[in-house]
PDB file of N, CA, C and O and ligand atoms in Angstrom:
ATOM      1  N   MET A 148      -7.468 -10.262  -6.568  1.00  0.00           N
ATOM      2  CA  MET A 148      -6.303 -10.390  -5.204  1.00  0.00           C
ATOM      3  C   MET A 148      -7.245 -10.356  -4.012  1.00  0.00           C
ATOM      4  O   MET A 148      -8.191  -9.660  -3.798  1.00  0.00           O
ATOM      5  N   VAL A 149      -6.690 -11.186  -2.941  1.00  0.00           N
ATOM      6  CA  VAL A 149      -7.457 -11.550  -1.708  1.00  0.00           C
ATOM      7  C   VAL A 149      -6.383 -10.872  -0.569  1.00  0.00           C
ATOM      8  O   VAL A 149      -5.271 -11.110  -0.841  1.00  0.00           O
ATOM      9  N   CYS A 150      -7.034 -10.673   0.401  1.00  0.00           N
ATOM     10  CA  CYS A 150      -6.046 -10.497   1.581  1.00  0.00           C
ATOM     11  C   CYS A 150      -5.404 -11.557   2.081  1.00  0.00           C
ATOM     12  O   CYS A 150      -5.865 -12.678   2.067  1.00  0.00           O
ATOM     13  N   THR A 151      -4.149 -11.201   2.300  1.00  0.00           N
ATOM     14  CA  THR A 151      -3.191 -12.107   2.656  1.00  0.00           C
ATOM     15  C   THR A 151      -3.376 -12.501   4.242  1.00  0.00           C
ATOM     16  O   THR A 151      -2.973 -13.507   4.681  1.00  0.00           O
ATOM     17  N   GLY A 152      -4.192 -11.292   4.915  1.00  0.00           N
ATOM     18  CA  GLY A 152      -4.146 -11.730   6.272  1.00  0.00           C
ATOM     19  C   GLY A 152      -5.344 -12.814   6.656  1.00  0.00           C
ATOM     20  O   GLY A 152      -5.254 -13.700   7.407  1.00  0.00           O
ATOM     21  N   CYS A 153      -6.897 -12.587   6.093  1.00  0.00           N
ATOM     22  CA  CYS A 153      -7.648 -13.285   6.439  1.00  0.00           C
ATOM     23  C   CYS A 153      -7.831 -14.126   5.273  1.00  0.00           C
ATOM     24  O   CYS A 153      -8.800 -15.254   5.300  1.00  0.00           O
ATOM     25  N   ALA A 154      -7.576 -13.787   4.022  1.00  0.00           N
ATOM     26  CA  ALA A 154      -7.808 -14.735   2.661  1.00  0.00           C
ATOM     27  C   ALA A 154      -9.019 -14.836   2.408  1.00  0.00           C
ATOM     28  O   ALA A 154      -9.430 -15.931   1.775  1.00  0.00           O
ATOM     29  N   LYS A 155     -10.151 -13.962   2.844  1.00  0.00           N
ATOM     30  CA  LYS A 155     -11.417 -13.934   2.567  1.00  0.00           C
ATOM     31  C   LYS A 155     -11.923 -12.869   1.590  1.00  0.00           C
ATOM     32  O   LYS A 155     -12.641 -13.029   0.631  1.00  0.00           O
ATOM     33  N   ALA A 156     -11.739 -11.706   2.386  1.00  0.00           N
ATOM     34  CA  ALA A 156     -12.156 -10.479   1.769  1.00  0.00           C
ATOM     35  C   ALA A 156     -11.341  -9.957   0.602  1.00  0.00           C
ATOM     36  O   ALA A 156     -10.234 -10.038   0.362  1.00  0.00           O
ATOM     37  N   PRO A 157     -12.042  -9.528  -0.387  1.00  0.00           N
ATOM     38  CA  PRO A 157     -11.180  -8.548  -1.257  1.00  0.00           C
ATOM     39  C   PRO A 157     -10.875  -7.527  -0.952  1.00  0.00           C
ATOM     40  O   PRO A 157     -11.309  -6.893  -0.054  1.00  0.00           O
ATOM     41  N   LEU A 158      -9.767  -6.952  -1.711  1.00  0.00           N
ATOM     42  CA  LEU A 158      -9.065  -5.713  -1.080  1.00  0.00           C
ATOM     43  C   LEU A 158      -9.422  -4.796  -1.804  1.00  0.00           C
ATOM     44  O   LEU A 158      -9.626  -4.710  -3.204  1.00  0.00           O
ATOM     45  N   ILE A 159      -9.730  -3.576  -0.921  1.00  0.00           N
ATOM     46  CA  ILE A 159      -9.904  -2.343  -1.681  1.00  0.00           C
ATOM     47  C   ILE A 159      -8.697  -1.821  -2.308  1.00  0.00           C
ATOM     48  O   ILE A 159      -7.590  -1.638  -1.342  1.00  0.00           O
ATOM     49  N   THR A 160      -8.496  -1.217  -3.360  1.00  0.00           N
ATOM     50  CA  THR A 160      -7.081  -0.709  -3.890  1.00  0.00           C
ATOM     51  C   THR A 160      -7.284   0.739  -4.228  1.00  0.00           C
ATOM     52  O   THR A 160      -8.042   1.067  -4.941  1.00  0.00           O
ATOM     53  N   ILE A 161      -6.497   1.544  -3.586  1.00  0.00           N
ATOM     54  CA  ILE A 161      -6.382   2.930  -4.089  1.00  0.00           C
ATOM     55  C   ILE A 161      -5.118   3.259  -4.585  1.00  0.00           C
ATOM     56  O   ILE A 161      -3.848   3.007  -3.903  1.00  0.00           O
ATOM     57  N   ARG A 162      -4.752   3.847  -5.742  1.00  0.00           N
ATOM     58  CA  ARG A 162      -3.540   4.328  -6.468  1.00  0.00           C
ATOM     59  C   ARG A 162      -3.252   5.682  -5.555  1.00  0.00           C
ATOM     60  O   ARG A 162      -4.265   6.543  -5.739  1.00  0.00           O
ATOM     61  N   MET A 163      -2.016   5.885  -5.699  1.00  0.00           N
ATOM     62  CA  MET A 163      -1.412   7.197  -5.031  1.00  0.00           C
ATOM     63  C   MET A 163       0.127   7.352  -5.734  1.00  0.00           C
ATOM     64  O   MET A 163       0.766   6.486  -6.249  1.00  0.00           O
ATOM     65  N   ARG A 164       0.187   8.632  -5.548  1.00  0.00           N
ATOM     66  CA  ARG A 164       1.426   9.086  -6.391  1.00  0.00           C
ATOM     67  C   ARG A 164       2.310   9.540  -4.714  1.00  0.00           C
ATOM     68  O   ARG A 164       2.000  10.593  -4.129  1.00  0.00           O
ATOM     69  N   ILE A 165       3.217   8.784  -4.477  1.00  0.00           N
ATOM     70  CA  ILE A 165       4.206   9.276  -3.175  1.00  0.00           C
ATOM     71  C   ILE A 165       5.648   9.343  -3.960  1.00  0.00           C
ATOM     72  O   ILE A 165       6.266   8.411  -4.454  1.00  0.00           O
ATOM     73  N   GLY A 166       6.186  10.417  -3.650  1.00  0.00           N
ATOM     74  CA  GLY A 166       7.386  10.905  -3.841  1.00  0.00           C
ATOM     75  C   GLY A 166       7.873  10.512  -5.517  1.00  0.00           C
ATOM     76  O   GLY A 166       8.944  10.059  -5.677  1.00  0.00           O
ATOM     77  N   GLY A 167       6.695  10.732  -6.015  1.00  0.00           N
ATOM     78  CA  GLY A 167       6.843  10.745  -7.614  1.00  0.00           C
ATOM     79  C   GLY A 167       6.828   9.255  -8.347  1.00  0.00           C
ATOM     80  O   GLY A 167       7.120   9.088  -9.183  1.00  0.00           O
ATOM     81  N   ARG A 168       6.214   8.320  -7.294  1.00  0.00           N
ATOM     82  CA  ARG A 168       6.174   7.232  -7.816  1.00  0.00           C
ATOM     83  C   ARG A 168       4.790   6.597  -7.654  1.00  0.00           C
ATOM     84  O   ARG A 168       4.093   6.982  -6.782  1.00  0.00           O
ATOM     85  N   ASP A 169       4.212   5.744  -8.564  1.00  0.00           N
ATOM     86  CA  ASP A 169       3.056   5.178  -8.182  1.00  0.00           C
ATOM     87  C   ASP A 169       3.075   4.264  -7.347  1.00  0.00           C
ATOM     88  O   ASP A 169       3.722   3.045  -7.293  1.00  0.00           O
ATOM     89  N   VAL A 170       2.020   4.487  -6.429  1.00  0.00           N
ATOM     90  CA  VAL A 170       2.134   3.203  -5.198  1.00  0.00           C
ATOM     91  C   VAL A 170       0.302   2.832  -5.167  1.00  0.00           C
ATOM     92  O   VAL A 170      -0.331   3.864  -5.251  1.00  0.00           O
ATOM     93  N   MET A 171       0.370   1.491  -4.831  1.00  0.00           N
ATOM     94  CA  MET A 171      -0.891   1.183  -4.627  1.00  0.00           C
ATOM     95  C   MET A 171      -1.178   0.668  -2.863  1.00  0.00           C
ATOM     96  O   MET A 171      -0.118   0.123  -2.739  1.00  0.00           O
ATOM     97  N   PHE A 172      -2.178   1.251  -2.497  1.00  0.00           N
ATOM     98  CA  PHE A 172      -2.600   1.191  -0.940  1.00  0.00           C
ATOM     99  C   PHE A 172      -3.401  -0.011  -1.309  1.00  0.00           C
ATOM    100  O   PHE A 172      -4.860   0.409  -1.580  1.00  0.00           O
ATOM    101  N   ARG A 173      -3.518  -0.933  -0.624  1.00  0.00           N
ATOM    102  CA  ARG A 173      -4.884  -2.051  -0.486  1.00  0.00           C
ATOM    103  C   ARG A 173      -5.068  -2.282   0.836  1.00  0.00           C
ATOM    104  O   ARG A 173      -4.318  -2.276   1.775  1.00  0.00           O
ATOM    105  N   ARG A 174      -6.232  -2.275   1.003  1.00  0.00           N
ATOM    106  CA  ARG A 174      -7.008  -2.404   2.391  1.00  0.00           C
ATOM    107  C   ARG A 174      -8.174  -3.344   2.439  1.00  0.00           C
ATOM    108  O   ARG A 174      -8.694  -3.364   1.594  1.00  0.00           O
ATOM    109  N   CYS A 175      -8.030  -4.146   3.554  1.00  0.00           N
ATOM    110  CA  CYS A 175      -9.095  -5.171   3.706  1.00  0.00           C
ATOM    111  C   CYS A 175     -10.070  -4.587   4.475  1.00  0.00           C
ATOM    112  O   CYS A 175      -9.971  -4.049   5.547  1.00  0.00           O
ATOM    113  N   SER A 176     -11.446  -4.716   3.781  1.00  0.00           N
ATOM    114  CA  SER A 176     -12.481  -4.410   4.522  1.00  0.00           C
ATOM    115  C   SER A 176     -13.004  -5.114   5.743  1.00  0.00           C
ATOM    116  O   SER A 176     -13.523  -4.862   6.707  1.00  0.00           O
ATOM    117  N   LYS A 177     -12.173  -6.408   5.689  1.00  0.00           N
ATOM    118  CA  LYS A 177     -12.956  -7.358   6.735  1.00  0.00           C
ATOM    119  C   LYS A 177     -11.873  -7.284   8.064  1.00  0.00           C
ATOM    120  O   LYS A 177     -12.108  -7.012   9.154  1.00  0.00           O
ATOM    121  N   CYS A 178     -10.446  -7.526   7.866  1.00  0.00           N
ATOM    122  CA  CYS A 178      -9.629  -7.493   9.053  1.00  0.00           C
ATOM    123  C   CYS A 178      -8.672  -6.309   9.026  1.00  0.00           C
ATOM    124  O   CYS A 178      -7.787  -5.956  10.289  1.00  0.00           O
ATOM    125  N   GLU A 179      -8.882  -5.256   8.207  1.00  0.00           N
ATOM    126  CA  GLU A 179      -8.196  -4.078   8.356  1.00  0.00           C
ATOM    127  C   GLU A 179      -6.868  -3.688   8.406  1.00  0.00           C
ATOM    128  O   GLU A 179      -6.207  -3.025   8.704  1.00  0.00           O
ATOM    129  N   SER A 180      -6.259  -5.050   7.532  1.00  0.00           N
ATOM    130  CA  SER A 180      -5.056  -5.126   7.327  1.00  0.00           C
ATOM    131  C   SER A 180      -4.309  -4.242   6.077  1.00  0.00           C
ATOM    132  O   SER A 180      -5.286  -4.459   5.154  1.00  0.00           O
ATOM    133  N   ASN A 181      -3.336  -3.752   6.194  1.00  0.00           N
ATOM    134  CA  ASN A 181      -2.771  -2.925   5.212  1.00  0.00           C
ATOM    135  C   ASN A 181      -1.920  -3.369   4.315  1.00  0.00           C
ATOM    136  O   ASN A 181      -1.084  -3.648   5.004  1.00  0.00           O
ATOM    137  N   ILE A 182      -1.895  -3.028   3.302  1.00  0.00           N
ATOM    138  CA  ILE A 182      -0.634  -3.499   2.069  1.00  0.00           C
ATOM    139  C   ILE A 182      -0.089  -2.287   1.286  1.00  0.00           C
ATOM    140  O   ILE A 182      -1.126  -1.768   0.774  1.00  0.00           O
ATOM    141  N   TRP A 183       1.013  -2.062   1.219  1.00  0.00           N
ATOM    142  CA  TRP A 183       1.527  -1.215   0.394  1.00  0.00           C
ATOM    143  C   TRP A 183       2.334  -1.564  -0.882  1.00  0.00           C
ATOM    144  O   TRP A 183       3.143  -2.723  -0.521  1.00  0.00           O
ATOM    145  N   GLU A 184       2.034  -1.314  -2.006  1.00  0.00           N
ATOM    146  CA  GLU A 184       2.603  -2.081  -3.090  1.00  0.00           C
ATOM    147  C   GLU A 184       3.058  -0.983  -4.234  1.00  0.00           C
ATOM    148  O   GLU A 184       2.619   0.007  -4.506  1.00  0.00           O
ATOM    149  N   GLY A 185       4.620  -1.360  -4.361  1.00  0.00           N
ATOM    150  CA  GLY A 185       5.326  -0.375  -5.418  1.00  0.00           C
ATOM    151  C   GLY A 185       5.634  -1.218  -6.682  1.00  0.00           C
ATOM    152  O   GLY A 185       4.927  -2.196  -6.704  1.00  0.00           O
ATOM    153  N   GLU A 186       6.184  -0.427  -7.516  1.00  0.00           N
ATOM    154  CA  GLU A 186       6.701  -1.271  -8.672  1.00  0.00           C
ATOM    155  C   GLU A 186       7.886  -2.617  -8.288  1.00  0.00           C
ATOM    156  O   GLU A 186       7.437  -3.490  -9.186  1.00  0.00           O
ATOM    157  N   GLU A 187       8.494  -2.348  -7.313  1.00  0.00           N
ATOM    158  CA  GLU A 187       9.048  -3.440  -7.250  1.00  0.00           C
ATOM    159  C   GLU A 187       8.509  -4.509  -6.122  1.00  0.00           C
ATOM    160  O   GLU A 187       8.974  -5.519  -5.779  1.00  0.00           O
ATOM    161  N   GLY A 188       7.310  -4.379  -5.809  1.00  0.00           N
ATOM    162  CA  GLY A 188       6.437  -5.192  -4.925  1.00  0.00           C
ATOM    163  C   GLY A 188       5.981  -4.811  -3.792  1.00  0.00           C
ATOM    164  O   GLY A 188       5.934  -3.441  -3.606  1.00  0.00           O
ATOM    165  N   VAL A 189       5.782  -5.565  -2.800  1.00  0.00           N
ATOM    166  CA  VAL A 189       5.302  -5.091  -1.548  1.00  0.00           C
ATOM    167  C   VAL A 189       6.211  -3.969  -0.800  1.00  0.00           C
ATOM    168  O   VAL A 189       7.365  -4.143  -0.487  1.00  0.00           O
ATOM    169  N   LEU A 190       5.941  -3.018  -0.172  1.00  0.00           N
ATOM    170  CA  LEU A 190       6.345  -2.035   0.703  1.00  0.00           C
ATOM    171  C   LEU A 190       6.344  -1.957   1.957  1.00  0.00           C
ATOM    172  O   LEU A 190       5.130  -2.147   2.433  1.00  0.00           O
ATOM    173  N   THR A 191       7.116  -1.872   3.033  1.00  0.00           N
ATOM    174  CA  THR A 191       6.692  -1.824   4.275  1.00  0.00           C
ATOM    175  C   THR A 191       6.214  -0.250   4.544  1.00  0.00           C
ATOM    176  O   THR A 191       6.476   0.591   3.740  1.00  0.00           O
ATOM    177  N   LEU A 192       5.516  -0.087   5.539  1.00  0.00           N
ATOM    178  CA  LEU A 192       5.085   1.188   6.081  1.00  0.00           C
ATOM    179  C   LEU A 192       6.304   2.433   6.026  1.00  0.00           C
ATOM    180  O   LEU A 192       6.162   3.401   5.568  1.00  0.00           O
ATOM    181  N   ASP A 193       7.492   1.868   6.414  1.00  0.00           N
ATOM    182  CA  ASP A 193       8.429   2.427   6.895  1.00  0.00           C
ATOM    183  C   ASP A 193       8.831   3.077   5.263  1.00  0.00           C
ATOM    184  O   ASP A 193       9.500   4.299   5.052  1.00  0.00           O
ATOM    185  N   ARG A 194       9.003   2.268   4.611  1.00  0.00           N
ATOM    186  CA  ARG A 194       9.458   2.399   3.207  1.00  0.00           C
ATOM    187  C   ARG A 194       8.642   3.722   2.466  1.00  0.00           C
ATOM    188  O   ARG A 194       8.977   4.491   1.992  1.00  0.00           O
ATOM    189  N   VAL A 195       7.645   3.428   2.563  1.00  0.00           N
ATOM    190  CA  VAL A 195       6.442   4.634   1.936  1.00  0.00           C
ATOM    191  C   VAL A 195       6.434   5.729   2.965  1.00  0.00           C
ATOM    192  O   VAL A 195       6.925   6.798   2.162  1.00  0.00           O
ATOM    193  N   LEU A 196       6.925   5.863   3.861  1.00  0.00           N
ATOM    194  CA  LEU A 196       6.826   7.285   4.812  1.00  0.00           C
ATOM    195  C   LEU A 196       8.415   7.369   4.419  1.00  0.00           C
ATOM    196  O   LEU A 196       8.315   9.018   4.040  1.00  0.00           O
ATOM    197  N   ASP A 197       9.484   6.913   4.040  1.00  0.00           N
ATOM    198  CA  ASP A 197      10.509   7.295   3.575  1.00  0.00           C
ATOM    199  C   ASP A 197      10.664   7.959   2.110  1.00  0.00           C
ATOM    200  O   ASP A 197      11.114   9.174   1.991  1.00  0.00           O
ATOM    201  N   MET A 198       9.535   7.316   1.397  1.00  0.00           N
ATOM    202  CA  MET A 198       9.534   8.092   0.047  1.00  0.00           C
ATOM    203  C   MET A 198       8.588   9.250   0.288  1.00  0.00           C
ATOM    204  O   MET A 198       9.053  10.058  -0.766  1.00  0.00           O
ATOM    205  N   ALA A 199       7.726   9.380   1.048  1.00  0.00           N
ATOM    206  CA  ALA A 199       6.827  10.684   1.171  1.00  0.00           C
ATOM    207  C   ALA A 199       8.060  11.770   1.788  1.00  0.00           C
ATOM    208  O   ALA A 199       7.756  12.780   1.397  1.00  0.00           O
ATOM    209  N   ARG A 200       8.914  11.255   2.754  1.00  0.00           N
ATOM    210  CA  ARG A 200       9.569  12.359   3.351  1.00  0.00           C
ATOM    211  C   ARG A 200      10.611  12.716   2.058  1.00  0.00           C
ATOM    212  O   ARG A 200      11.230  14.009   2.014  1.00  0.00           O
ATOM    213  N   ALA A 201      11.422  11.902   1.217  1.00  0.00           N
ATOM    214  CA  ALA A 201      12.225  12.210   0.322  1.00  0.00           C
ATOM    215  C   ALA A 201      11.611  13.429  -0.609  1.00  0.00           C
ATOM    216  O   ALA A 201      12.412  13.709  -1.353  1.00  0.00           O
ATOM    217  N   ALA A 202      10.451  13.339  -0.762  1.00  0.00           N
ATOM    218  CA  ALA A 202       9.904  14.128  -1.888  1.00  0.00           C
ATOM    219  C   ALA A 202       9.705  15.493  -1.774  1.00  0.00           C
ATOM    220  O   ALA A 202       9.602  16.310  -2.446  1.00  0.00           O
ATOM    221  N   ARG A 203       9.904  15.751  -0.320  1.00  0.00           N
ATOM    222  CA  ARG A 203       9.861  17.271   0.048  1.00  0.00           C
ATOM    223  C   ARG A 203      11.334  17.862  -0.125  1.00  0.00           C
ATOM    224  O   ARG A 203      12.277  17.127   0.033  1.00  0.00           O
TER     225      ARG A 203
HETATM  226 ZN1   ZN B 553      -8.341  -9.514   5.627  1.00  0.00          ZN
END
């Protein structure tokens, strides 16, 4: 999987659990773009924050 921003650098993937769901956080080491991915696909940052909020 390669960065969608610069299409060059490999992404660093970090698995997290947010709001009881598995979420992947991908980060490009080159252009610093961030991608959140859930079971249903790419998540917006707003969506991720919503999930984190709903967990409390
Ligand atoms: Zn990039």
